[in-house]
PDB file of C-alpha atoms in Angstrom:
ATOM      1  CA  UNK X   5     171.643 288.559 -51.572  1.00 49.00           C
ATOM      2  CA  UNK X   6     174.867 288.666 -49.643  1.00 49.00           C
ATOM      3  CA  UNK X   7     174.988 286.048 -46.948  1.00 52.00           C
ATOM      4  CA  UNK X   8     178.177 285.903 -44.991  1.00 53.00           C
ATOM      5  CA  UNK X   9     178.511 283.758 -41.923  1.00 50.00           C
ATOM      6  CA  UNK X  10     180.690 285.000 -39.119  1.00 51.00           C
ATOM      7  CA  UNK X  11     182.458 282.668 -36.725  1.00 48.00           C
ATOM      8  CA  UNK X  12     180.834 282.324 -33.348  1.00 48.00           C
ATOM      9  CA  UNK X  13     182.801 283.004 -30.167  1.00 47.00           C
ATOM     10  CA  UNK X  14     184.521 280.074 -28.487  1.00 47.00           C
ATOM     11  CA  UNK X  15     182.312 280.072 -25.399  1.00 60.00           C
ATOM     12  CA  UNK X  16     178.709 278.957 -25.390  1.00 72.00           C
ATOM     13  CA  UNK X  17     176.414 281.018 -27.606  1.00 84.00           C
ATOM     14  CA  UNK X  18     173.131 282.090 -26.076  1.00 92.00           C
ATOM     15  CA  UNK X  19     171.244 283.232 -29.179  1.00 97.00           C
ATOM     16  CA  UNK X  20     171.506 283.639 -32.938  1.00 98.00           C
ATOM     17  CA  UNK X  21     171.472 287.211 -34.207  1.00 98.00           C
ATOM     18  CA  UNK X  22     171.383 288.634 -37.741  1.00 98.00           C
ATOM     19  CA  UNK X  23     173.134 291.956 -38.333  1.00 98.00           C
ATOM     20  CA  UNK X  24     171.354 293.501 -41.325  1.00 98.00           C
ATOM     21  CA  UNK X  25     173.727 294.324 -44.158  1.00 96.00           C
ATOM     22  CA  UNK X  26     172.138 297.065 -46.252  1.00 95.00           C
ATOM     23  CA  UNK X  27     175.311 298.931 -47.174  1.00 91.00           C
ATOM     24  CA  UNK X  28     175.608 301.323 -44.200  1.00 87.00           C
ATOM     25  CA  UNK X  29     177.343 301.005 -40.866  1.00 77.00           C
ATOM     26  CA  UNK X  30     180.403 299.473 -39.328  1.00 77.00           C
ATOM     27  CA  UNK X  31     179.172 295.897 -39.229  1.00 94.00           C
ATOM     28  CA  UNK X  32     182.460 294.479 -37.973  1.00 94.00           C
ATOM     29  CA  UNK X  33     182.528 296.300 -34.639  1.00 95.00           C
ATOM     30  CA  UNK X  34     178.822 295.613 -33.985  1.00 96.00           C
ATOM     31  CA  UNK X  35     179.406 291.941 -34.806  1.00 97.00           C
ATOM     32  CA  UNK X  36     182.416 291.703 -32.494  1.00 97.00           C
ATOM     33  CA  UNK X  37     180.462 293.347 -29.675  1.00 97.00           C
ATOM     34  CA  UNK X  38     177.551 290.945 -30.114  1.00 97.00           C
ATOM     35  CA  UNK X  39     179.892 287.962 -30.188  1.00 97.00           C
ATOM     36  CA  UNK X  40     181.502 289.126 -26.954  1.00 96.00           C
ATOM     37  CA  UNK X  41     177.981 289.312 -25.510  1.00 97.00           C
ATOM     38  CA  UNK X  42     177.331 285.660 -26.386  1.00 96.00           C
ATOM     39  CA  UNK X  43     175.600 285.841 -29.764  1.00 97.00           C
ATOM     40  CA  UNK X  44     176.228 283.751 -32.829  1.00 97.00           C
ATOM     41  CA  UNK X  45     176.174 286.396 -35.548  1.00 98.00           C
ATOM     42  CA  UNK X  46     175.294 286.228 -39.232  1.00 97.00           C
ATOM     43  CA  UNK X  47     175.709 289.325 -41.422  1.00 97.00           C
ATOM     44  CA  UNK X  48     173.013 289.153 -44.079  1.00 97.00           C
ATOM     45  CA  UNK X  49     170.290 290.892 -46.073  1.00 96.00           C
ATOM     46  CA  UNK X  50     168.432 287.621 -46.631  1.00 97.00           C
ATOM     47  CA  UNK X  51     164.869 287.742 -45.229  1.00 97.00           C
ATOM     48  CA  UNK X  52     165.017 283.966 -44.608  1.00 98.00           C
ATOM     49  CA  UNK X  53     167.899 284.590 -42.215  1.00 98.00           C
ATOM     50  CA  UNK X  54     165.760 287.170 -40.379  1.00 98.00           C
ATOM     51  CA  UNK X  55     163.008 284.575 -39.911  1.00 97.00           C
ATOM     52  CA  UNK X  56     165.389 281.964 -38.502  1.00 97.00           C
ATOM     53  CA  UNK X  57     167.252 284.274 -36.120  1.00 98.00           C
ATOM     54  CA  UNK X  58     166.437 284.820 -32.453  1.00 98.00           C
ATOM     55  CA  UNK X  59     166.900 288.560 -33.002  1.00 98.00           C
ATOM     56  CA  UNK X  60     167.757 291.141 -35.668  1.00 98.00           C
ATOM     57  CA  UNK X  61     170.075 294.169 -35.413  1.00 98.00           C
ATOM     58  CA  UNK X  62     169.687 297.157 -37.737  1.00 98.00           C
ATOM     59  CA  UNK X  63     172.944 299.114 -37.516  1.00 96.00           C
ATOM     60  CA  UNK X  64     173.630 302.323 -39.401  1.00 92.00           C
ATOM     61  CA  UNK X  65     175.828 305.345 -39.827  1.00 89.00           C
ATOM     62  CA  UNK X  66     175.036 308.242 -42.137  1.00 88.00           C
ATOM     63  CA  UNK X  67     172.053 310.101 -43.516  1.00 90.00           C
ATOM     64  CA  UNK X  68     168.428 309.136 -42.889  1.00 92.00           C
ATOM     65  CA  UNK X  69     167.428 309.302 -46.560  1.00 91.00           C
ATOM     66  CA  UNK X  70     170.309 307.104 -47.653  1.00 92.00           C
ATOM     67  CA  UNK X  71     169.535 304.598 -44.915  1.00 94.00           C
ATOM     68  CA  UNK X  72     165.857 304.366 -45.801  1.00 94.00           C
ATOM     69  CA  UNK X  73     166.585 304.136 -49.536  1.00 92.00           C
ATOM     70  CA  UNK X  74     169.264 301.468 -49.023  1.00 94.00           C
ATOM     71  CA  UNK X  75     166.941 299.402 -46.855  1.00 95.00           C
ATOM     72  CA  UNK X  76     163.907 299.852 -49.118  1.00 94.00           C
ATOM     73  CA  UNK X  77     164.156 296.375 -50.678  1.00 95.00           C
ATOM     74  CA  UNK X  78     163.943 294.768 -47.213  1.00 97.00           C
ATOM     75  CA  UNK X  79     161.493 297.235 -45.623  1.00 97.00           C
ATOM     76  CA  UNK X  80     158.624 294.721 -45.573  1.00 98.00           C
ATOM     77  CA  UNK X  81     160.928 292.035 -44.185  1.00 98.00           C
ATOM     78  CA  UNK X  82     162.018 294.312 -41.316  1.00 98.00           C
ATOM     79  CA  UNK X  83     158.376 295.158 -40.585  1.00 98.00           C
ATOM     80  CA  UNK X  84     157.656 291.411 -40.564  1.00 98.00           C
ATOM     81  CA  UNK X  85     160.384 290.887 -37.926  1.00 98.00           C
ATOM     82  CA  UNK X  86     158.574 293.366 -35.671  1.00 98.00           C
ATOM     83  CA  UNK X  87     155.192 291.873 -36.524  1.00 98.00           C
ATOM     84  CA  UNK X  88     156.327 288.375 -35.517  1.00 97.00           C
ATOM     85  CA  UNK X  89     157.385 289.733 -32.137  1.00 97.00           C
ATOM     86  CA  UNK X  90     161.076 289.058 -32.739  1.00 98.00           C
ATOM     87  CA  UNK X  91     163.493 291.459 -31.043  1.00 98.00           C
ATOM     88  CA  UNK X  92     164.544 294.180 -33.515  1.00 98.00           C
ATOM     89  CA  UNK X  93     167.384 296.426 -32.314  1.00 98.00           C
ATOM     90  CA  UNK X  94     168.245 299.637 -34.185  1.00 98.00           C
ATOM     91  CA  UNK X  95     171.608 301.287 -33.518  1.00 97.00           C
ATOM     92  CA  UNK X  96     172.299 304.995 -34.199  1.00 96.00           C
ATOM     93  CA  UNK X  97     170.858 305.657 -37.688  1.00 96.00           C
ATOM     94  CA  UNK X  98     169.164 302.252 -37.326  1.00 97.00           C
ATOM     95  CA  UNK X  99     167.303 303.623 -34.303  1.00 98.00           C
ATOM     96  CA  UNK X 100     166.261 306.768 -36.192  1.00 97.00           C
ATOM     97  CA  UNK X 101     164.982 304.588 -39.041  1.00 97.00           C
ATOM     98  CA  UNK X 102     162.518 302.985 -36.593  1.00 98.00           C
ATOM     99  CA  UNK X 103     160.675 306.316 -36.416  1.00 97.00           C
ATOM    100  CA  UNK X 104     158.263 307.744 -38.970  1.00 95.00           C
ATOM    101  CA  UNK X 105     160.201 310.617 -40.548  1.00 93.00           C
ATOM    102  CA  UNK X 106     163.223 312.843 -40.169  1.00 92.00           C
ATOM    103  CA  UNK X 107     163.847 316.524 -40.800  1.00 89.00           C
ATOM    104  CA  UNK X 108     167.003 315.310 -42.490  1.00 82.00           C
ATOM    105  CA  UNK X 109     164.902 313.861 -45.301  1.00 65.00           C
ATOM    106  CA  UNK X 110     163.230 317.228 -45.900  1.00 61.00           C
ATOM    107  CA  UNK X 111     166.289 319.426 -46.255  1.00 58.00           C
ATOM    108  CA  UNK X 112     166.668 318.814 -49.983  1.00 54.00           C
ATOM    109  CA  UNK X 113     163.146 319.982 -50.739  1.00 53.00           C
ATOM    110  CA  UNK X 114     161.622 316.565 -51.272  1.00 56.00           C
ATOM    111  CA  UNK X 115     158.700 315.184 -49.335  1.00 56.00           C
ATOM    112  CA  UNK X 116     159.665 313.613 -46.020  1.00 63.00           C
ATOM    113  CA  UNK X 117     161.264 310.219 -46.382  1.00 81.00           C
ATOM    114  CA  UNK X 118     159.152 307.553 -44.720  1.00 91.00           C
ATOM    115  CA  UNK X 119     160.870 305.631 -41.934  1.00 95.00           C
ATOM    116  CA  UNK X 120     159.735 302.220 -40.699  1.00 97.00           C
ATOM    117  CA  UNK X 121     157.142 303.847 -38.400  1.00 97.00           C
ATOM    118  CA  UNK X 122     157.601 301.140 -35.754  1.00 98.00           C
ATOM    119  CA  UNK X 123     158.125 303.812 -33.089  1.00 98.00           C
ATOM    120  CA  UNK X 124     155.947 306.697 -34.321  1.00 97.00           C
ATOM    121  CA  UNK X 125     157.715 310.048 -34.273  1.00 97.00           C
ATOM    122  CA  UNK X 126     160.229 312.235 -36.058  1.00 95.00           C
ATOM    123  CA  UNK X 127     163.961 312.941 -35.923  1.00 95.00           C
ATOM    124  CA  UNK X 128     164.943 316.588 -35.531  1.00 94.00           C
ATOM    125  CA  UNK X 129     168.248 318.407 -35.711  1.00 93.00           C
ATOM    126  CA  UNK X 130     169.912 319.857 -32.626  1.00 94.00           C
ATOM    127  CA  UNK X 131     169.206 323.564 -33.054  1.00 88.00           C
ATOM    128  CA  UNK X 132     169.451 325.267 -29.659  1.00 79.00           C
ATOM    129  CA  UNK X 133     173.066 326.328 -29.902  1.00 85.00           C
ATOM    130  CA  UNK X 134     174.414 322.858 -29.204  1.00 88.00           C
ATOM    131  CA  UNK X 135     177.608 321.877 -30.945  1.00 92.00           C
ATOM    132  CA  UNK X 136     176.726 319.507 -33.791  1.00 93.00           C
ATOM    133  CA  UNK X 137     177.310 316.653 -33.943  1.00 94.00           C
ATOM    134  CA  UNK X 138     176.750 315.627 -30.341  1.00 96.00           C
ATOM    135  CA  UNK X 139     179.903 313.599 -30.012  1.00 96.00           C
ATOM    136  CA  UNK X 140     181.487 311.750 -27.108  1.00 97.00           C
ATOM    137  CA  UNK X 141     180.461 310.228 -23.801  1.00 98.00           C
ATOM    138  CA  UNK X 142     177.205 311.167 -22.098  1.00 98.00           C
ATOM    139  CA  UNK X 143     175.004 309.817 -19.329  1.00 98.00           C
ATOM    140  CA  UNK X 144     172.002 307.512 -19.636  1.00 98.00           C
ATOM    141  CA  UNK X 145     168.995 308.206 -17.411  1.00 98.00           C
ATOM    142  CA  UNK X 146     166.642 305.236 -17.417  1.00 98.00           C
ATOM    143  CA  UNK X 147     163.022 306.454 -17.574  1.00 98.00           C
ATOM    144  CA  UNK X 148     161.150 303.154 -17.500  1.00 96.00           C
ATOM    145  CA  UNK X 149     161.668 299.430 -17.143  1.00 96.00           C
ATOM    146  CA  UNK X 150     162.827 297.510 -20.177  1.00 98.00           C
ATOM    147  CA  UNK X 151     165.124 294.457 -20.186  1.00 98.00           C
ATOM    148  CA  UNK X 152     167.562 296.289 -22.515  1.00 98.00           C
ATOM    149  CA  UNK X 153     168.518 298.783 -19.793  1.00 98.00           C
ATOM    150  CA  UNK X 154     169.100 296.421 -16.876  1.00 98.00           C
ATOM    151  CA  UNK X 155     172.145 297.672 -14.982  1.00 97.00           C
ATOM    152  CA  UNK X 156     172.912 300.802 -17.036  1.00 98.00           C
ATOM    153  CA  UNK X 157     171.122 303.659 -15.248  1.00 98.00           C
ATOM    154  CA  UNK X 158     173.552 306.533 -14.710  1.00 98.00           C
ATOM    155  CA  UNK X 159     176.227 304.896 -16.880  1.00 98.00           C
ATOM    156  CA  UNK X 160     177.906 306.619 -19.817  1.00 98.00           C
ATOM    157  CA  UNK X 161     177.666 305.735 -23.499  1.00 98.00           C
ATOM    158  CA  UNK X 162     179.343 306.985 -26.671  1.00 98.00           C
ATOM    159  CA  UNK X 163     177.355 309.210 -29.060  1.00 98.00           C
ATOM    160  CA  UNK X 164     177.941 310.640 -32.545  1.00 96.00           C
ATOM    161  CA  UNK X 165     174.805 312.252 -34.040  1.00 96.00           C
ATOM    162  CA  UNK X 166     173.292 315.522 -35.251  1.00 95.00           C
ATOM    163  CA  UNK X 167     169.615 314.479 -35.108  1.00 95.00           C
ATOM    164  CA  UNK X 168     167.623 313.139 -32.188  1.00 97.00           C
ATOM    165  CA  UNK X 169     164.361 311.250 -31.912  1.00 97.00           C
ATOM    166  CA  UNK X 170     161.115 312.899 -30.827  1.00 97.00           C
ATOM    167  CA  UNK X 171     158.618 310.041 -30.406  1.00 98.00           C
ATOM    168  CA  UNK X 172     154.898 310.861 -30.587  1.00 97.00           C
ATOM    169  CA  UNK X 173     154.444 308.986 -27.315  1.00 96.00           C
ATOM    170  CA  UNK X 174     156.679 310.226 -24.508  1.00 94.00           C
ATOM    171  CA  UNK X 175     156.456 306.739 -23.040  1.00 96.00           C
ATOM    172  CA  UNK X 176     158.537 305.454 -25.965  1.00 98.00           C
ATOM    173  CA  UNK X 177     161.636 306.922 -24.303  1.00 98.00           C
ATOM    174  CA  UNK X 178     163.224 304.135 -22.266  1.00 98.00           C
ATOM    175  CA  UNK X 179     166.251 306.276 -21.414  1.00 98.00           C
ATOM    176  CA  UNK X 180     167.104 309.940 -21.933  1.00 98.00           C
ATOM    177  CA  UNK X 181     170.337 311.922 -22.153  1.00 98.00           C
ATOM    178  CA  UNK X 182     170.959 315.609 -21.514  1.00 97.00           C
ATOM    179  CA  UNK X 183     172.654 317.767 -24.158  1.00 97.00           C
ATOM    180  CA  UNK X 184     171.298 321.232 -23.244  1.00 93.00           C
ATOM    181  CA  UNK X 185     167.972 319.543 -23.882  1.00 95.00           C
ATOM    182  CA  UNK X 186     166.780 316.131 -22.842  1.00 97.00           C
ATOM    183  CA  UNK X 187     166.482 313.691 -25.733  1.00 98.00           C
ATOM    184  CA  UNK X 188     165.629 309.971 -25.906  1.00 98.00           C
ATOM    185  CA  UNK X 189     168.827 307.935 -26.065  1.00 98.00           C
ATOM    186  CA  UNK X 190     166.916 304.619 -26.019  1.00 98.00           C
ATOM    187  CA  UNK X 191     163.438 304.139 -27.482  1.00 98.00           C
ATOM    188  CA  UNK X 192     161.073 301.163 -27.670  1.00 98.00           C
ATOM    189  CA  UNK X 193     157.689 300.363 -29.159  1.00 98.00           C
ATOM    190  CA  UNK X 194     154.680 299.635 -26.999  1.00 95.00           C
ATOM    191  CA  UNK X 195     155.063 295.863 -27.308  1.00 96.00           C
ATOM    192  CA  UNK X 196     158.702 296.199 -26.232  1.00 97.00           C
ATOM    193  CA  UNK X 197     160.199 293.989 -28.955  1.00 98.00           C
ATOM    194  CA  UNK X 198     161.351 296.879 -31.179  1.00 98.00           C
ATOM    195  CA  UNK X 199     163.935 299.178 -29.610  1.00 98.00           C
ATOM    196  CA  UNK X 200     166.963 301.241 -30.435  1.00 98.00           C
ATOM    197  CA  UNK X 201     169.901 303.153 -28.997  1.00 98.00           C
ATOM    198  CA  UNK X 202     171.000 306.535 -30.355  1.00 98.00           C
ATOM    199  CA  UNK X 203     174.519 305.815 -29.071  1.00 98.00           C
ATOM    200  CA  UNK X 204     176.885 303.087 -30.248  1.00 97.00           C
ATOM    201  CA  UNK X 205     176.878 300.232 -27.718  1.00 98.00           C
ATOM    202  CA  UNK X 206     179.794 298.615 -29.561  1.00 96.00           C
ATOM    203  CA  UNK X 207     181.889 301.730 -28.795  1.00 96.00           C
ATOM    204  CA  UNK X 208     180.571 302.268 -25.258  1.00 98.00           C
ATOM    205  CA  UNK X 209     182.889 300.032 -23.258  1.00 97.00           C
ATOM    206  CA  UNK X 210     181.381 298.090 -20.349  1.00 97.00           C
ATOM    207  CA  UNK X 211     178.074 299.978 -20.545  1.00 98.00           C
ATOM    208  CA  UNK X 212     177.676 299.011 -24.176  1.00 98.00           C
ATOM    209  CA  UNK X 213     178.646 295.426 -23.539  1.00 97.00           C
ATOM    210  CA  UNK X 214     176.016 295.247 -20.781  1.00 98.00           C
ATOM    211  CA  UNK X 215     173.365 296.496 -23.235  1.00 98.00           C
ATOM    212  CA  UNK X 216     174.468 293.995 -25.893  1.00 98.00           C
ATOM    213  CA  UNK X 217     174.366 291.218 -23.256  1.00 97.00           C
ATOM    214  CA  UNK X 218     170.871 292.345 -22.264  1.00 98.00           C
ATOM    215  CA  UNK X 219     169.848 292.198 -25.937  1.00 98.00           C
ATOM    216  CA  UNK X 220     171.273 288.711 -26.375  1.00 98.00           C
ATOM    217  CA  UNK X 221     169.365 287.566 -23.273  1.00 97.00           C
ATOM    218  CA  UNK X 222     166.143 289.075 -24.678  1.00 98.00           C
ATOM    219  CA  UNK X 223     166.815 287.070 -27.882  1.00 98.00           C
ATOM    220  CA  UNK X 224     167.564 283.894 -25.911  1.00 97.00           C
ATOM    221  CA  UNK X 225     164.188 284.119 -24.160  1.00 92.00           C
ATOM    222  CA  UNK X 226     162.211 284.384 -27.393  1.00 72.00           C
TER     223      UNK X 226
END
């Protein structure tokens, strides 16, 4: 188990957050963003740290299969975070891992790789003539109330992805973004404690910082 503590920001911390270290993702920039938003951050893959934290962040960059396989040893611990009602925040690949499956897992001929199934649905590849990956700034359209999206309707966030989420329940889309088709850029489970952004809040300037602040406030209220 790697367990690395990260210094908290000088001003008052509002909540303790664990950034899950499972070998994928730029943990440093996510950590810095969370610290700026008022979190005390620990980077860890220790399930005990998940239990003690006010909230858990599942970051991720790369392929769905690799993400799921890397996180396999802590799958039950991540499901337990959701089960306890703790806030669980997936970013980019981390968001896609909250769903049930991905077409990306099927391309090499194997059976579909099983995601966490916390937001039932599948991830599909952009295939309507869009340039892949979808890369750069795009607009967020808030579709329903959720504390994560306070103050960000119509704002722009930074995306880099080739697959997008198609939840079984349309109501799982908290915000959508248009890229020749409308896709969910923020999803959440029915209980509202499991959610994810397809974009990178830590690379999305003021909009991203607002979302990270909203997340820290959700954690502080738990």
